[in-house]
Short mmCIF file of C-alpha atoms and ligand atoms in Angstrom, two decimals:
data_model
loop_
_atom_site.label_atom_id
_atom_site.label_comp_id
_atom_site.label_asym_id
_atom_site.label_seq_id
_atom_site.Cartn_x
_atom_site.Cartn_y
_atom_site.Cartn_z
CA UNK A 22 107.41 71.94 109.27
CA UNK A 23 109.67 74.70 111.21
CA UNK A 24 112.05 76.72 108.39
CA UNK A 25 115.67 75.09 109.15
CA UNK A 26 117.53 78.56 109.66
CA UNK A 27 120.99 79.81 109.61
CA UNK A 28 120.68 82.48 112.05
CA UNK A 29 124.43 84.33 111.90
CA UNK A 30 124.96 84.09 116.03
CA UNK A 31 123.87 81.85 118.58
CA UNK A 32 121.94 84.44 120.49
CA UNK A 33 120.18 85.05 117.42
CA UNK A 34 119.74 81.42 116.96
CA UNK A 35 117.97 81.18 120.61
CA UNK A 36 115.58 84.13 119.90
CA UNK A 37 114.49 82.29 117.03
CA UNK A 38 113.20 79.45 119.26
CA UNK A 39 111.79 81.63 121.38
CA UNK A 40 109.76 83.26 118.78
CA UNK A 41 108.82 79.61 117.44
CA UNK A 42 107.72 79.00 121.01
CA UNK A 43 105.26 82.55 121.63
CA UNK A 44 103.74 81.69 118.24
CA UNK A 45 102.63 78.46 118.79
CA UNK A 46 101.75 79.07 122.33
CA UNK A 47 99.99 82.53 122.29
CA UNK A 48 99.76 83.07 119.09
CA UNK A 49 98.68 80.65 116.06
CA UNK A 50 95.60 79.20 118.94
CA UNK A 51 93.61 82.75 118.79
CA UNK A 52 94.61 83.86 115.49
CA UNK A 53 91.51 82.15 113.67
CA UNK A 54 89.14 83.21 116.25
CA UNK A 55 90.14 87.15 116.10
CA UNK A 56 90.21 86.89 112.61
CA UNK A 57 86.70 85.79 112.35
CA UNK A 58 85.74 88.67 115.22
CA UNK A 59 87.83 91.89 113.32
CA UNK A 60 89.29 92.18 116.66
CA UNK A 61 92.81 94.34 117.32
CA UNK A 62 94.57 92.04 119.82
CA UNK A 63 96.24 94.21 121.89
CA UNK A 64 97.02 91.96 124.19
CA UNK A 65 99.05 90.32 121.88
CA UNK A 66 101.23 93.71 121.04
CA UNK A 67 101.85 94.17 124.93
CA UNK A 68 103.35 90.30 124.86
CA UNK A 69 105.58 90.78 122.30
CA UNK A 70 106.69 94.30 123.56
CA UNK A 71 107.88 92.74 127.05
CA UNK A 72 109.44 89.92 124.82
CA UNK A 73 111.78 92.39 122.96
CA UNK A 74 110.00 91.50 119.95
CA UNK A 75 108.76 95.28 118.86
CA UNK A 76 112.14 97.19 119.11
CA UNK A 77 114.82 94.31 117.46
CA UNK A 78 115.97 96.53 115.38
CA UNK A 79 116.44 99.51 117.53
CA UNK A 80 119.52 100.68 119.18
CA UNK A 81 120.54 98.86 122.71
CA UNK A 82 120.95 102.16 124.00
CA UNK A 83 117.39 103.37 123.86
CA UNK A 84 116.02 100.03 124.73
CA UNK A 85 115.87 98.27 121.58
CA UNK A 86 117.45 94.72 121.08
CA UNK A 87 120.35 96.17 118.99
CA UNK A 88 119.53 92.98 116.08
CA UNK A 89 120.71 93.16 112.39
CA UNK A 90 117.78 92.93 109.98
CA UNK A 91 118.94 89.28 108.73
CA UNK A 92 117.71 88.50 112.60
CA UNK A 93 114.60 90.34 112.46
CA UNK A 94 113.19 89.72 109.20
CA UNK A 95 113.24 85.81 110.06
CA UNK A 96 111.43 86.68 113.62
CA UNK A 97 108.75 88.58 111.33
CA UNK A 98 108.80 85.71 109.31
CA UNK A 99 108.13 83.01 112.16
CA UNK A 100 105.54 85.30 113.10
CA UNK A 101 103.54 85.81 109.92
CA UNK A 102 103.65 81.54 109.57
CA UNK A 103 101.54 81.53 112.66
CA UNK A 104 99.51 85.10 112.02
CA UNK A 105 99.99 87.40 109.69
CA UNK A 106 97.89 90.35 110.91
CA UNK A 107 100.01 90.63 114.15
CA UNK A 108 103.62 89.98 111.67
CA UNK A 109 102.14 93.27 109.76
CA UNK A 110 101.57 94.98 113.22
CA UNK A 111 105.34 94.69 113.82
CA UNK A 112 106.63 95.26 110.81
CA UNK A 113 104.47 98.92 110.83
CA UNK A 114 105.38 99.57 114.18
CA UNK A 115 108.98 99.04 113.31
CA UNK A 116 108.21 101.64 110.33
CA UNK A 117 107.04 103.83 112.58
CA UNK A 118 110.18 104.26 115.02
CA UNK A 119 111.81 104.09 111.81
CA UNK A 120 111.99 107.66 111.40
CA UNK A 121 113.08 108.40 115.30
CA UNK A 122 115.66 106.22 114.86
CA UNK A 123 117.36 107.22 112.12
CA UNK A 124 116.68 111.11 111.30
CA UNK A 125 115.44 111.68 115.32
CA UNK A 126 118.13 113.91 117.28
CA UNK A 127 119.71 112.39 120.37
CA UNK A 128 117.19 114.24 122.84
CA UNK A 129 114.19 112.74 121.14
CA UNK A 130 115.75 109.48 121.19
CA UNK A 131 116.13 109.61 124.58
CA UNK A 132 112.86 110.86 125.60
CA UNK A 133 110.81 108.67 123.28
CA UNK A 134 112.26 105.72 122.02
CA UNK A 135 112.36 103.35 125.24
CA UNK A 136 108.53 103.31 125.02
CA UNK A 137 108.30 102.57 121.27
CA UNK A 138 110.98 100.26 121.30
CA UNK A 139 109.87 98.80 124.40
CA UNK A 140 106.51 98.03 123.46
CA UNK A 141 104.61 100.16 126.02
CA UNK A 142 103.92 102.39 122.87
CA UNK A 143 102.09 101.36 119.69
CA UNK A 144 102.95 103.23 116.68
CA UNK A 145 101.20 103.22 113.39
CA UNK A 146 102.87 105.11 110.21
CA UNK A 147 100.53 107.83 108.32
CA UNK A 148 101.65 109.06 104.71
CA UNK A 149 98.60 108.27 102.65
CA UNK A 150 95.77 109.85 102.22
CA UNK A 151 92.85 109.30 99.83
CA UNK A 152 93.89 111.18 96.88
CA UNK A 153 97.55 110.62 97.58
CA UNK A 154 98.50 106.63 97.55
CA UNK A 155 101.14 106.06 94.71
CA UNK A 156 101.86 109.67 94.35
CA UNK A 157 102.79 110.28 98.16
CA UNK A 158 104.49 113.87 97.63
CA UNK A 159 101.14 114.74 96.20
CA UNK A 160 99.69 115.01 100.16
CA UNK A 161 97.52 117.56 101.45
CA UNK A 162 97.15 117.47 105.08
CA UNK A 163 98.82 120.67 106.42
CA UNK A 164 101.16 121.23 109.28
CA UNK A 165 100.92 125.40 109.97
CA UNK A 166 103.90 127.02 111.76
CA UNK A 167 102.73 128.94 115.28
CA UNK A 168 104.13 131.80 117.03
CA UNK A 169 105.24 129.53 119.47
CA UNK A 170 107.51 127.66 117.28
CA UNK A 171 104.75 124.51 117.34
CA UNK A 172 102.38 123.67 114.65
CA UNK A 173 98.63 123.08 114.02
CA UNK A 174 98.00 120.20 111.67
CA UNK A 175 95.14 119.81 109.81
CA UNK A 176 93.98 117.18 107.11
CA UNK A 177 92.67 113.78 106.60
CA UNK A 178 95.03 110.57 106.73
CA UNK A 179 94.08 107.31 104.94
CA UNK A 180 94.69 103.84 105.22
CA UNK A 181 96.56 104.00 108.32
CA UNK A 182 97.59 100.53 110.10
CA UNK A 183 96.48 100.74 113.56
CA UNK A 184 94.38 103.91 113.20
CA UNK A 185 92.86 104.55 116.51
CA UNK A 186 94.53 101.94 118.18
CA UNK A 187 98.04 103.24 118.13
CA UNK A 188 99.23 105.47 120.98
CA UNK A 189 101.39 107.34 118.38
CA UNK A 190 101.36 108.64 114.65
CA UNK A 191 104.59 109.24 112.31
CA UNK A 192 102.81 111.35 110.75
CA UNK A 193 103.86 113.52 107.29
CA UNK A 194 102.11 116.65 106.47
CA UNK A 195 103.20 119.72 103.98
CA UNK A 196 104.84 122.42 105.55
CA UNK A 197 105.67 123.96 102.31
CA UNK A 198 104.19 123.77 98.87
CA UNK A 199 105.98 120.70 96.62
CA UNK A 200 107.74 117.61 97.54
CA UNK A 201 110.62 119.19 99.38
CA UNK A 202 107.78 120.84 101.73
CA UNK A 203 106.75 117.73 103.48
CA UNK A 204 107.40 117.12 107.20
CA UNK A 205 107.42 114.52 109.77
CA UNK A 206 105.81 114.46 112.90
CA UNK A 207 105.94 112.40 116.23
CA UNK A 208 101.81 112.70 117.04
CA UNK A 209 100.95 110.93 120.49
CA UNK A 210 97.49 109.58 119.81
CA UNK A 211 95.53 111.67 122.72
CA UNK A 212 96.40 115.45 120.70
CA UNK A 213 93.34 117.31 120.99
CA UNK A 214 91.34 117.20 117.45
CA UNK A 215 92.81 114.02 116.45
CA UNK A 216 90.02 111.34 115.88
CA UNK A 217 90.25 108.07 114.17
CA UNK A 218 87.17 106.81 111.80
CA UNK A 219 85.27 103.86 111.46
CA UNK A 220 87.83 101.31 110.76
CA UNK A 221 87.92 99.83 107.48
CA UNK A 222 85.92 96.69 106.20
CA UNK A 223 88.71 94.67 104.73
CA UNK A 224 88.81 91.53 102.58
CA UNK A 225 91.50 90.53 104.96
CA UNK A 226 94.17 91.16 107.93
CA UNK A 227 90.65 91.94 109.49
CA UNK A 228 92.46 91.78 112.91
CA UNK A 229 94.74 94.54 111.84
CA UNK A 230 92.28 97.61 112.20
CA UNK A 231 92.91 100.46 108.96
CA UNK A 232 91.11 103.23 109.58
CA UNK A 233 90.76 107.43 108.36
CA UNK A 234 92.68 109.81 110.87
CA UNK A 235 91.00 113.07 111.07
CA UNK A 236 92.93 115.89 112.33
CA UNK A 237 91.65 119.37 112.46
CA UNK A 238 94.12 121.51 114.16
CA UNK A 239 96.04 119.48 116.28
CA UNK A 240 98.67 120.60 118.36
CA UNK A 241 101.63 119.67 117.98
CA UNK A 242 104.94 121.17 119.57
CA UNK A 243 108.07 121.74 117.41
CA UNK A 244 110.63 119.07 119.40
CA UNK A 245 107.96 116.43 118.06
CA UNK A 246 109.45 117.28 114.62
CA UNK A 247 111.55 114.59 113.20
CA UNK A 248 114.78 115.70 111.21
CA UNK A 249 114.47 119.17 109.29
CA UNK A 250 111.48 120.95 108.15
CA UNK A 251 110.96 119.75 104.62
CA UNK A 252 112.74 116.61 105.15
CA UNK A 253 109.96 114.58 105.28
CA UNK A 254 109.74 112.65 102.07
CA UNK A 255 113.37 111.67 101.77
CA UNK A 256 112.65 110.73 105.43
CA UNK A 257 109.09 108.71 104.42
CA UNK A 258 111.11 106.84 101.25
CA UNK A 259 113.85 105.38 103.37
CA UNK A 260 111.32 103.97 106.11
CA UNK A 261 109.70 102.78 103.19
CA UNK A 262 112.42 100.87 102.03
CA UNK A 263 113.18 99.20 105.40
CA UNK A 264 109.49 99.28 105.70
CA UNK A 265 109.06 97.04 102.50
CA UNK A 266 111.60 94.25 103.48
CA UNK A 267 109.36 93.69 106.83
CA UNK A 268 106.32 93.20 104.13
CA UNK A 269 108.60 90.57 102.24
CA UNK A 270 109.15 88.47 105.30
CA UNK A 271 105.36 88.89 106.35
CA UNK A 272 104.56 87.76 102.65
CA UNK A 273 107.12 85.04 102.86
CA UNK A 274 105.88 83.62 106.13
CA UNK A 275 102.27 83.28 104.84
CA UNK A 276 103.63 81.40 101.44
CA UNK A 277 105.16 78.94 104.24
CA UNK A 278 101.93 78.52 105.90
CA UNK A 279 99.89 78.01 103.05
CA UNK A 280 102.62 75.43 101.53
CA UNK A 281 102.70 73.57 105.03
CA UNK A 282 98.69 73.69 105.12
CA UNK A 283 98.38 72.01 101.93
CA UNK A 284 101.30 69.39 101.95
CA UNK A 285 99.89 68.17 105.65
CA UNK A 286 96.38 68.15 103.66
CA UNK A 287 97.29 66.39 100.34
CA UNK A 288 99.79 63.30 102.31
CA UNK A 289 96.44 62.97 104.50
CA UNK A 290 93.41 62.75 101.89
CA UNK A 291 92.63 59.99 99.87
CA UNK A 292 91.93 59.65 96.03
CA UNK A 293 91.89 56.47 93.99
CA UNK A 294 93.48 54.57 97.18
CA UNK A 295 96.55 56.45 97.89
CA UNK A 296 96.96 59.79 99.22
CA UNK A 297 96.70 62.59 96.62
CA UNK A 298 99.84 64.14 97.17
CA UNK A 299 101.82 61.05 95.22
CA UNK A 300 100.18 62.35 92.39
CA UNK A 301 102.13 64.57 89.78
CA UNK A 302 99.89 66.74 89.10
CA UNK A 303 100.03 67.96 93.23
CA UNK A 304 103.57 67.22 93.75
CA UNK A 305 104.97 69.10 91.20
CA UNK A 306 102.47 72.53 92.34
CA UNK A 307 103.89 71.62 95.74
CA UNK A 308 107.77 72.07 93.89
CA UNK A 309 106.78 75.07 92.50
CA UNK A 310 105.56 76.46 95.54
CA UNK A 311 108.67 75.29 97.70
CA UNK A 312 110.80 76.57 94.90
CA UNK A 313 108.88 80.13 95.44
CA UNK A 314 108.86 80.35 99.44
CA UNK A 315 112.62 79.39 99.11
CA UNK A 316 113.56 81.88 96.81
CA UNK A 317 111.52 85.15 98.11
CA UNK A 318 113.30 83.61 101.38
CA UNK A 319 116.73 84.41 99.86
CA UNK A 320 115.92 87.54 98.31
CA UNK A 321 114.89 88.80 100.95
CA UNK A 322 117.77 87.49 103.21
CA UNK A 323 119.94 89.18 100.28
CA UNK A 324 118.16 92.63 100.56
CA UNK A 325 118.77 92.37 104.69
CA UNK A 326 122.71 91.60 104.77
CA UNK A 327 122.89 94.93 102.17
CA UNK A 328 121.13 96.94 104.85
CA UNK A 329 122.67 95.31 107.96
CA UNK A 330 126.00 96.69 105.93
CA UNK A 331 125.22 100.18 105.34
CA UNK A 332 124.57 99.69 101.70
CA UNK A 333 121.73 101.16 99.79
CA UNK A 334 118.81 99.00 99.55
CA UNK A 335 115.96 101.07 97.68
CA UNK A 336 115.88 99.02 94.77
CA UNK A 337 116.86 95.41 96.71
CA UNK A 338 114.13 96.28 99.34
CA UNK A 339 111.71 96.63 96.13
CA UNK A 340 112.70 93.73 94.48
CA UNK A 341 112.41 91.89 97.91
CA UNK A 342 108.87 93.16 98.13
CA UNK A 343 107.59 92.27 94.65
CA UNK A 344 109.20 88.70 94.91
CA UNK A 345 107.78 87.99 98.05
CA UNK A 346 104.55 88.97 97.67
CA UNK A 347 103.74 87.60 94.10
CA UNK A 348 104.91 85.06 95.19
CA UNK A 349 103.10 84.60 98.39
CA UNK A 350 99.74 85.08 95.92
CA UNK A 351 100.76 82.29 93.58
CA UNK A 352 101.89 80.07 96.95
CA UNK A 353 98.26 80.63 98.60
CA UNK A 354 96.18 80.40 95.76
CA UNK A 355 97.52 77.09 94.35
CA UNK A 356 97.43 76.03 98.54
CA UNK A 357 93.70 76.82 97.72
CA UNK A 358 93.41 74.46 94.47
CA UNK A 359 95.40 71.54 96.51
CA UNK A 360 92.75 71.21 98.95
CA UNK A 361 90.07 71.29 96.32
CA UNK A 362 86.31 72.04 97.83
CA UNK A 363 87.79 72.60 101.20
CA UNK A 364 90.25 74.86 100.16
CA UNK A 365 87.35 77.20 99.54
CA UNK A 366 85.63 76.86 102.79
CA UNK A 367 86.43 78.78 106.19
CA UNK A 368 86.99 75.21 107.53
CA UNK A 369 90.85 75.26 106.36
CA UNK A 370 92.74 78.46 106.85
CA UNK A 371 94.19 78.27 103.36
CA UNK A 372 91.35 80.21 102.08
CA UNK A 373 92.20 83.10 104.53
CA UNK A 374 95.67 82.67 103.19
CA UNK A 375 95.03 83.98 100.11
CA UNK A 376 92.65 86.69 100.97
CA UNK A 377 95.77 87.90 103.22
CA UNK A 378 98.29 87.74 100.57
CA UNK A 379 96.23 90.07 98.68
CA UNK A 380 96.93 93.11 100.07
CA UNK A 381 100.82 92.55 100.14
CA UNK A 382 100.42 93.15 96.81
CA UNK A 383 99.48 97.06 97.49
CA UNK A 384 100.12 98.03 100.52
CA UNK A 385 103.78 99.70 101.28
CA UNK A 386 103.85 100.76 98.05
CA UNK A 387 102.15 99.10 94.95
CA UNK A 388 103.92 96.55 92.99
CA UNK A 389 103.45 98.59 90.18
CA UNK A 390 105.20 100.91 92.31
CA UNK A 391 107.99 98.51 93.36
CA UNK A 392 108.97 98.30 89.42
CA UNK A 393 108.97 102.19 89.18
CA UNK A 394 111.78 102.01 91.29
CA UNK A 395 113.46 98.86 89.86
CA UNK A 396 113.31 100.36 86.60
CA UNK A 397 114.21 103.88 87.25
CA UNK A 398 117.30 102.26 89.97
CA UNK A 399 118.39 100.26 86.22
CA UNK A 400 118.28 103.47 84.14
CA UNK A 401 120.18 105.44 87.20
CA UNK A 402 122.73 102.80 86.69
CA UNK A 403 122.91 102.63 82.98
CA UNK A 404 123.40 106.61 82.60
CA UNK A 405 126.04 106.43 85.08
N1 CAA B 26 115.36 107.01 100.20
C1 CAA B 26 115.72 108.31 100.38
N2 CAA B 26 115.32 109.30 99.54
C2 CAA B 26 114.53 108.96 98.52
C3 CAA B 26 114.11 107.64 98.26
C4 CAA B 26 114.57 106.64 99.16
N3 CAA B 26 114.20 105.35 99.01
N4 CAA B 26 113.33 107.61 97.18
C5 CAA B 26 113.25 108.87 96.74
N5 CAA B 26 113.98 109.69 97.55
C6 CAA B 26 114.21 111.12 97.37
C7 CAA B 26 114.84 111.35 96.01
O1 CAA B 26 116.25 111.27 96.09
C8 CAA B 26 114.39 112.74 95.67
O2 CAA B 26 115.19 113.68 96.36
P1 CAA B 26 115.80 114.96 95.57
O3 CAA B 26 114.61 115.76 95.14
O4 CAA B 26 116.65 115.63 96.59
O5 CAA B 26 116.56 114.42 94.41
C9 CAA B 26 113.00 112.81 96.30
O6 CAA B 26 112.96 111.81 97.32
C10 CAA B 26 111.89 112.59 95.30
O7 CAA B 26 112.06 111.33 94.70
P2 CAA B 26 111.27 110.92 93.40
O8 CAA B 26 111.47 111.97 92.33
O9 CAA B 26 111.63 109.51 93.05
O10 CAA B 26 109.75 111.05 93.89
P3 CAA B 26 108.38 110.67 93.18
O11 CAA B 26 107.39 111.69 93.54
O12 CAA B 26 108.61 110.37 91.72
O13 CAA B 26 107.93 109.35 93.97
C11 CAA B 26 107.71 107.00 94.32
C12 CAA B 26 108.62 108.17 93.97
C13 CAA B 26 108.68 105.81 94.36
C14 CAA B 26 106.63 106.74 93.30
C15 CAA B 26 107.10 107.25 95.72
O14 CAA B 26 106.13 108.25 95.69
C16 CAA B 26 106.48 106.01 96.32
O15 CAA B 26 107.19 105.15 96.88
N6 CAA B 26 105.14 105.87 96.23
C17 CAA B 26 104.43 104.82 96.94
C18 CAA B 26 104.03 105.29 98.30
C19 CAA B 26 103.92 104.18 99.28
O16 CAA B 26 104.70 103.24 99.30
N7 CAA B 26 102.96 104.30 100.17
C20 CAA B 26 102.81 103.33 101.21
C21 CAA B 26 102.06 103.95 102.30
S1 CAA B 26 102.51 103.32 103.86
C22 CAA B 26 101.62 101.93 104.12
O17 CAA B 26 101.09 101.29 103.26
C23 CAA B 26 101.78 101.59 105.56
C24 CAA B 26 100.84 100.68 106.17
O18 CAA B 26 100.22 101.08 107.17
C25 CAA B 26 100.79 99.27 105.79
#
């Protein structure tokens, strides 16, 4: 059943049904089948690029569709009810103009941001690498300083969405020993001695390629630096947090799914001559769950107006993020249970459901993670 929204203008309002329109059309029909293949629809990326849909958030002026984040988390949202791989496509490519956007100086704007914003540009986001998840500052990939003024980067990324599919890499590498010597980079995906790996073989989101980035000298000239040398982590942490409200809405868009998959299921199947779902024991799991997509709906929502005012978000965006995606776990395993033997079997989607909602769990930061930050944003505030 289509989320009644508020959306805050009527052009907002409109987009909305245009989104509901591309998901059920070109969308929600092939999602199953690439899912089952492990194969990047890039197709699909190009759509949604000449629909507006990749740069909402980005200024009007460099092509984006100048939209508050209360707009475009609920277009992420619509997205991830219908597929969740692609939702998690454009919530990382958002992350990765991020940076441009906000720390990027007017003549890289200018010369960049049209394409990313546009669509005709894929971007993928690259902090981690594989000894450096949780502890980001703690990354080794270096970028050394040439006479020229450029740099030669060199290192091995991990876990990168869109790895060797992207046509660009926000990319941080150290610069400088400790945290305050990380950088960020603008890496167009053609640099000499840039190669992605095999792509990852993933419980889940298998349409989403993850793969390794290898890079072993790559050129890459200084006006592809974003913000100051040694700005990079403060830089990384505050994509991050817009970064991990576009997870929330994924999250909370695959909660709706799974609760809409197993209502529809439990009003149609018959036990004991009436339709299972006017028993208590389903109907009150199907409360819960509305109660939980509802509520990681709103706290997200909550976390969005902050931003869309200027306020901090860091430890909204983190409670956003843990609420959402717990939640969406609890939502699409108990979608699982109230479908019973079918639940389990590739024949209903709910079982891909939960194998999805896994990974919002970790990714963008851990949930163990998200509560470092709660906690330490409490104890900021109680020493104050
Ligand atoms: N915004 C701006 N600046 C921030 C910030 C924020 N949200 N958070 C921290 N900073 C700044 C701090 O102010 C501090 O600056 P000063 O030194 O000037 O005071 C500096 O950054 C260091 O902060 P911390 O001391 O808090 O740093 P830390 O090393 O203790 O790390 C952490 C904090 C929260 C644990 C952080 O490392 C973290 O978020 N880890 C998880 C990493 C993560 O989310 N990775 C996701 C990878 S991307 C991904 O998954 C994408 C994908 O493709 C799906």
């Amino acid at each position: 059943m289509p989320v009644e929204r508020m959306m805050p203008t009527p052009e907002a309002a409109d987009l909305i049904d245009l989104v509901r329109e591309i998901a059920a059309r070109d969308l929600a029909p092939v999602a199953a089948g690439h899912e089952a293949a492990g194969t990047f629809p890039r197709d699909t990326f190009r759509l949604l690029g000449k629909a507006g849909l990749l740069g909402l958030v980005g200024p009007e002026r460099h092509g984006g569709g100048g939209q508050p984040y209360e707009v475009y988390l609920q277009v992420l949202e619509e997205i991830a009810t219908a597929w969740m791989s692609v939702a998690v496509g454009v919530s990382v490519h958002t992350l990765s103009c991020y940076p441009l956007v906000a720390y990027g100086t007017e003549t890289q704007r200018r010369q960049w941001l049209p394409a990313m914003l546009g669509g005709d540009l894929l971007g993928a986001y690259s902090l981690s690498e594989a000894q450096s998840g949780s502890d980001a500052a703690s990354l080794r990939t270096r970028a050394e300083r040439q006479a020229d003024g450029g740099y030669r980067v060199t290192g091995t990324k991990a876990w990168v969405t869109h790895g060797g599919q992207a046509d660009f890499y926000t990319l941080f590498a150290r610069t400088a020993p400790g945290q305050r010597g990380i950088s960020c980079f603008l890496v167009p995906a053609g640099a000499p001695g840039l190669a992605a790996a095999r792509p990852e073989e993933k419980m889940g989101l298998t349409a989403s390629t993850t793969a390794q980035l290898h890079l072993d000298g790559v050129p890459v000239p200084a006006e592809r630096l974003v913000g100051a040398e040694g700005e990079g982590f403060p830089i990384a942490m505050s994509a991050l947090d817009a970064g991990r409200l576009g997870i929330a809405a994924c999250a909370t868009g695959l909660a709706q799914a799974a609760l809409d998959a197993a209502v529809a299921y439990a009003h149609e199947r018959e036990q004991f001559g009436r339709p299972v779902a006017s028993f208590q024991g389903l109907s009150f799991m199907f409360a819960d769950m509305a109660a939980a997509v509802a509520s990681a709906r709103a706290t997200y929502l909550d976390a969005a107006r902050r931003m869309d005012r200027g306020l901090p978000v860091t430890r909204e965006a983190a409670i956003a993020k843990l609420v959402c995606t717990d939640g969406a776990m609890r939502v699409t395993t108990d979608a699982v249970q109230a479908l019973g033997g079918y639940g389990y079997t590739k024949d209903f989607p709910v079982e891909r459901y939960m194998r999805e909602a896994k990974v919002t769990q970790i990714f963008e930061g851990t949930n163990q993670i998200q509560r470092i930050v709660i906690s330490r944003a409490l104890a900021a505030g109680a020493a104050r």
